[in-house]
Phi, psi and omega in degrees: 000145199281316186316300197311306190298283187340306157342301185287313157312344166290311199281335195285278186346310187287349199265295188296324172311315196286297186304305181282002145227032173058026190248174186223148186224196181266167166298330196282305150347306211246316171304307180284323177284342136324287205285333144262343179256356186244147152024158179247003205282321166262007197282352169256015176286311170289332166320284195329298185307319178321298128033232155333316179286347182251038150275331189105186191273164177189068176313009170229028161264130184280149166269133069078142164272186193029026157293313196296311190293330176272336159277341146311344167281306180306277152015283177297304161355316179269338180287341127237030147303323194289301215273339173246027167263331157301327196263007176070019184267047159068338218009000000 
């Protein structure tokens, strides 16, 4: 389902947002602000989503290919940025 992948890419961006100036913002927020501070390796996985999500819910809308697989790459990616924000180096 498409909602789920946008979704998950939404919710990382804020997370990562969250850690990195300790605030807490929207997902739509959290997108555009990904998309100058994180990797240049991601800006059209976050584009798409930005995107894509201000189309609305749509339960029979498919994700795109090799979209799912890139948000699990992504995923690990914020997991580790999250680990090295724990870890206190600044990423």
């Amino acid at each position: 389902m498409a909602w789920g992948q946008r979704y998950a890419v939404a919710t990382l961006a804020r997370v990562l947002y969250t850690l990195k100036t300790a605030e807490v913002t929207s997902k739509s927020t959290a997108l555009l602000w990904a998309e100058k501070a994180l990797d240049p390796a991601w800006h059209s996985l976050l584009r798409s989503a930005r995107e894509e999500r201000s189309r609305g819910y749509d339960p029979a809308d498919r994700s795109r290919p090799g979209t799912v697989e890139q948000t699990r790459e992504f995923a690990r990616y914020a997991i580790g940025l999250a680990e090295s924000a724990g870890a206190a180096t600044g990423w």
